[in-house]
Amino acid sequence: MAGAVLVVHPAEGMSARRADLVARSTASLPDVRARRSAEMQAPEMRLHTAALARRGGRTYQSSG
Protein backbone atom coordinates (compact mmCIF):
# COMPACT_ATOMS: atom_id res chain seq x y z
CA MET A 1 0.00 0.00 0.00
CA ALA A 2 3.02 2.27 0.06
CA GLY A 3 2.55 5.15 -2.30
CA ALA A 4 -1.16 4.49 -2.78
CA VAL A 5 -3.60 7.37 -2.77
CA LEU A 6 -7.34 7.12 -2.27
CA VAL A 7 -9.53 10.10 -3.03
CA VAL A 8 -13.03 10.14 -1.59
CA HIS A 9 -15.52 12.71 -2.82
CA PRO A 10 -19.19 12.77 -1.85
CA ALA A 11 -21.73 12.44 -4.61
CA GLU A 12 -23.92 15.41 -5.36
CA GLY A 13 -26.82 15.47 -2.94
CA MET A 14 -25.21 13.17 -0.37
CA SER A 15 -25.87 14.22 3.21
CA ALA A 16 -22.94 15.54 5.23
CA ARG A 17 -23.57 12.84 7.84
CA ARG A 18 -23.30 10.03 5.27
CA ALA A 19 -20.24 11.59 3.63
CA ASP A 20 -18.54 11.78 7.04
CA LEU A 21 -19.38 8.15 7.79
CA VAL A 22 -17.99 6.98 4.44
CA ALA A 23 -14.83 9.06 4.87
CA ARG A 24 -14.17 7.77 8.40
CA SER A 25 -14.85 4.16 7.38
CA THR A 26 -12.54 4.45 4.39
CA ALA A 27 -9.78 6.03 6.48
CA SER A 28 -9.94 3.15 8.98
CA LEU A 29 -9.54 0.39 6.36
CA PRO A 30 -5.70 0.24 6.57
CA ASP A 31 -5.93 -0.20 10.36
CA VAL A 32 -8.48 -2.99 9.98
CA ARG A 33 -6.29 -4.73 7.39
CA ALA A 34 -3.19 -4.45 9.60
CA ARG A 35 -5.06 -5.82 12.61
CA ARG A 36 -6.40 -8.75 10.56
CA SER A 37 -2.92 -9.48 9.25
CA ALA A 38 -1.53 -9.56 12.80
CA GLU A 39 -4.34 -11.90 13.89
CA MET A 40 -3.57 -14.32 11.06
CA GLN A 41 0.20 -14.38 11.49
CA ALA A 42 0.36 -16.69 14.54
CA PRO A 43 -1.99 -19.38 13.12
CA GLU A 44 -0.12 -19.32 9.80
CA MET A 45 3.20 -19.75 11.62
CA ARG A 46 1.81 -22.75 13.51
CA LEU A 47 0.50 -24.29 10.30
CA HIS A 48 3.83 -23.76 8.57
CA THR A 49 5.70 -25.29 11.50
CA ALA A 50 3.37 -28.30 11.55
CA ALA A 51 3.78 -28.82 7.80
CA LEU A 52 7.57 -28.70 8.10
CA ALA A 53 7.53 -31.11 11.04
CA ARG A 54 5.47 -33.63 9.05
CA ARG A 55 7.97 -33.49 6.22
CA GLY A 56 10.89 -33.90 8.58
CA GLY A 57 12.12 -30.37 7.98
CA ARG A 58 13.52 -27.91 10.44
CA THR A 59 11.05 -26.03 12.63
CA TYR A 60 11.28 -22.80 14.54
CA GLN A 61 9.75 -21.49 17.73
CA SER A 62 7.18 -18.72 17.56
CA SER A 63 7.62 -15.83 19.99
CA GLY A 64 3.87 -15.49 20.50
Coordinates of N, CA and C in Angstrom, one line a residue:
M1 N 0.8 -1.2 0.0 CA 0.0 0.0 0.0 C 0.9 1.3 0.0
A2 N 2.1 1.1 0.1 CA 3.0 2.3 0.1 C 2.9 3.0 -1.2
G3 N 2.7 4.3 -1.1 CA 2.6 5.2 -2.3 C 1.2 5.2 -2.9
A4 N 0.2 4.5 -2.3 CA -1.2 4.5 -2.8 C -1.9 5.7 -2.3
V5 N -2.8 6.2 -3.1 CA -3.6 7.4 -2.8 C -5.0 7.0 -3.0
L6 N -5.9 7.3 -2.1 CA -7.3 7.1 -2.3 C -8.0 8.5 -2.1
V7 N -8.8 8.8 -3.1 CA -9.5 10.1 -3.0 C -11.0 9.8 -2.9
V8 N -11.6 10.4 -1.9 CA -13.0 10.1 -1.6 C -13.7 11.5 -1.8
H9 N -14.8 11.5 -2.6 CA -15.5 12.7 -2.8 C -17.0 12.4 -2.7
P10 N -17.8 13.1 -2.0 CA -19.2 12.8 -1.8 C -19.9 13.1 -3.1
A11 N -20.9 12.2 -3.4 CA -21.7 12.4 -4.6 C -22.6 13.7 -4.4
E12 N -23.0 14.3 -5.5 CA -23.9 15.4 -5.4 C -25.2 15.0 -4.7
G13 N -25.6 15.8 -3.7 CA -26.8 15.5 -2.9 C -26.6 14.5 -1.7
M14 N -25.4 14.1 -1.5 CA -25.2 13.2 -0.4 C -25.2 14.0 0.9
S15 N -25.8 13.5 1.9 CA -25.9 14.2 3.2 C -24.5 14.3 3.8
A16 N -24.2 15.4 4.6 CA -22.9 15.5 5.2 C -22.7 14.4 6.2
R17 N -23.7 13.9 6.9 CA -23.6 12.8 7.8 C -23.1 11.6 7.1
R18 N -23.7 11.2 6.0 CA -23.3 10.0 5.3 C -21.9 10.2 4.7
A19 N -21.6 11.4 4.2 CA -20.2 11.6 3.6 C -19.2 11.4 4.7
D20 N -19.5 11.9 5.9 CA -18.5 11.8 7.0 C -18.4 10.3 7.4
L21 N -19.4 9.6 7.5 CA -19.4 8.2 7.8 C -18.5 7.4 6.8
V22 N -18.8 7.7 5.5 CA -18.0 7.0 4.4 C -16.5 7.4 4.5
A23 N -16.2 8.6 4.8 CA -14.8 9.1 4.9 C -14.1 8.4 6.1
R24 N -14.8 8.4 7.2 CA -14.2 7.8 8.4 C -14.0 6.3 8.2
S25 N -15.0 5.6 7.6 CA -14.8 4.2 7.4 C -13.7 3.9 6.4
T26 N -13.6 4.6 5.4 CA -12.5 4.4 4.4 C -11.2 4.7 5.0
A27 N -11.1 5.7 5.8 CA -9.8 6.0 6.5 C -9.3 4.9 7.5
S28 N -10.3 4.2 8.0 CA -9.9 3.2 9.0 C -9.6 1.8 8.3
L29 N -9.8 1.7 7.0 CA -9.5 0.4 6.4 C -8.1 -0.1 6.5
P30 N -7.1 0.7 6.4 CA -5.7 0.2 6.6 C -5.5 -0.3 8.0
D31 N -6.1 0.3 9.0 CA -5.9 -0.2 10.4 C -6.6 -1.6 10.5
V32 N -7.8 -1.7 9.9 CA -8.5 -3.0 10.0 C -7.7 -4.1 9.3
R33 N -7.1 -3.7 8.1 CA -6.3 -4.7 7.4 C -5.0 -5.1 8.2
A34 N -4.4 -4.2 8.8 CA -3.2 -4.4 9.6 C -3.5 -5.3 10.8
R35 N -4.6 -5.0 11.5 CA -5.1 -5.8 12.6 C -5.4 -7.3 12.2
R36 N -6.1 -7.4 11.1 CA -6.4 -8.7 10.6 C -5.1 -9.5 10.2
S37 N -4.2 -8.8 9.6 CA -2.9 -9.5 9.3 C -2.2 -10.0 10.5
A38 N -2.2 -9.2 11.5 CA -1.5 -9.6 12.8 C -2.2 -10.8 13.4
E39 N -3.6 -10.8 13.3 CA -4.3 -11.9 13.9 C -4.0 -13.2 13.2
M40 N -3.8 -13.1 11.9 CA -3.6 -14.3 11.1 C -2.1 -14.8 11.1
Q41 N -1.2 -14.0 11.5 CA 0.2 -14.4 11.5 C 0.5 -15.6 12.4
A42 N 0.0 -15.6 13.6 CA 0.4 -16.7 14.5 C -0.2 -18.0 14.0
P43 N -1.5 -18.1 13.6 CA -2.0 -19.4 13.1 C -1.2 -19.9 11.9
E44 N -0.9 -18.9 11.0 CA -0.1 -19.3 9.8 C 1.3 -19.9 10.2
M45 N 1.9 -19.3 11.2 CA 3.2 -19.8 11.6 C 3.1 -21.2 12.2
R46 N 2.0 -21.4 13.0 CA 1.8 -22.8 13.5 C 1.6 -23.8 12.4
L47 N 0.8 -23.4 11.4 CA 0.5 -24.3 10.3 C 1.8 -24.6 9.5
H48 N 2.6 -23.6 9.3 CA 3.8 -23.8 8.6 C 4.8 -24.7 9.3
T49 N 4.8 -24.5 10.6 CA 5.7 -25.3 11.5 C 5.2 -26.7 11.5
A50 N 3.9 -26.9 11.6 CA 3.4 -28.3 11.6 C 3.7 -29.0 10.2
A51 N 3.5 -28.2 9.1 CA 3.8 -28.8 7.8 C 5.2 -29.2 7.7
L52 N 6.1 -28.4 8.2 CA 7.6 -28.7 8.1 C 7.9 -29.9 9.0
A53 N 7.3 -30.0 10.1 CA 7.5 -31.1 11.0 C 7.1 -32.4 10.4
R54 N 6.0 -32.4 9.7 CA 5.5 -33.6 9.1 C 6.4 -34.1 8.0
R55 N 7.1 -33.1 7.3 CA 8.0 -33.5 6.2 C 9.4 -33.8 6.7
G56 N 9.6 -33.6 8.0 CA 10.9 -33.9 8.6 C 11.8 -32.7 8.5
G57 N 11.3 -31.6 8.1 CA 12.1 -30.4 8.0 C 12.4 -29.7 9.3
R58 N 13.2 -28.7 9.3 CA 13.5 -27.9 10.4 C 12.3 -27.0 10.8
T59 N 12.1 -26.9 12.1 CA 11.1 -26.0 12.6 C 11.6 -24.9 13.4
Y60 N 10.8 -23.9 13.7 CA 11.3 -22.8 14.5 C 10.2 -22.5 15.6
Q61 N 10.7 -21.8 16.6 CA 9.8 -21.5 17.7 C 9.1 -20.1 17.5
S62 N 7.8 -20.0 17.7 CA 7.2 -18.7 17.6 C 7.3 -18.0 18.9
S63 N 7.5 -16.6 18.8 CA 7.6 -15.8 20.0 C 6.3 -15.5 20.6
G64 N 5.2 -15.8 20.0 CA 3.9 -15.5 20.5 C 3.0 -16.6 20.5

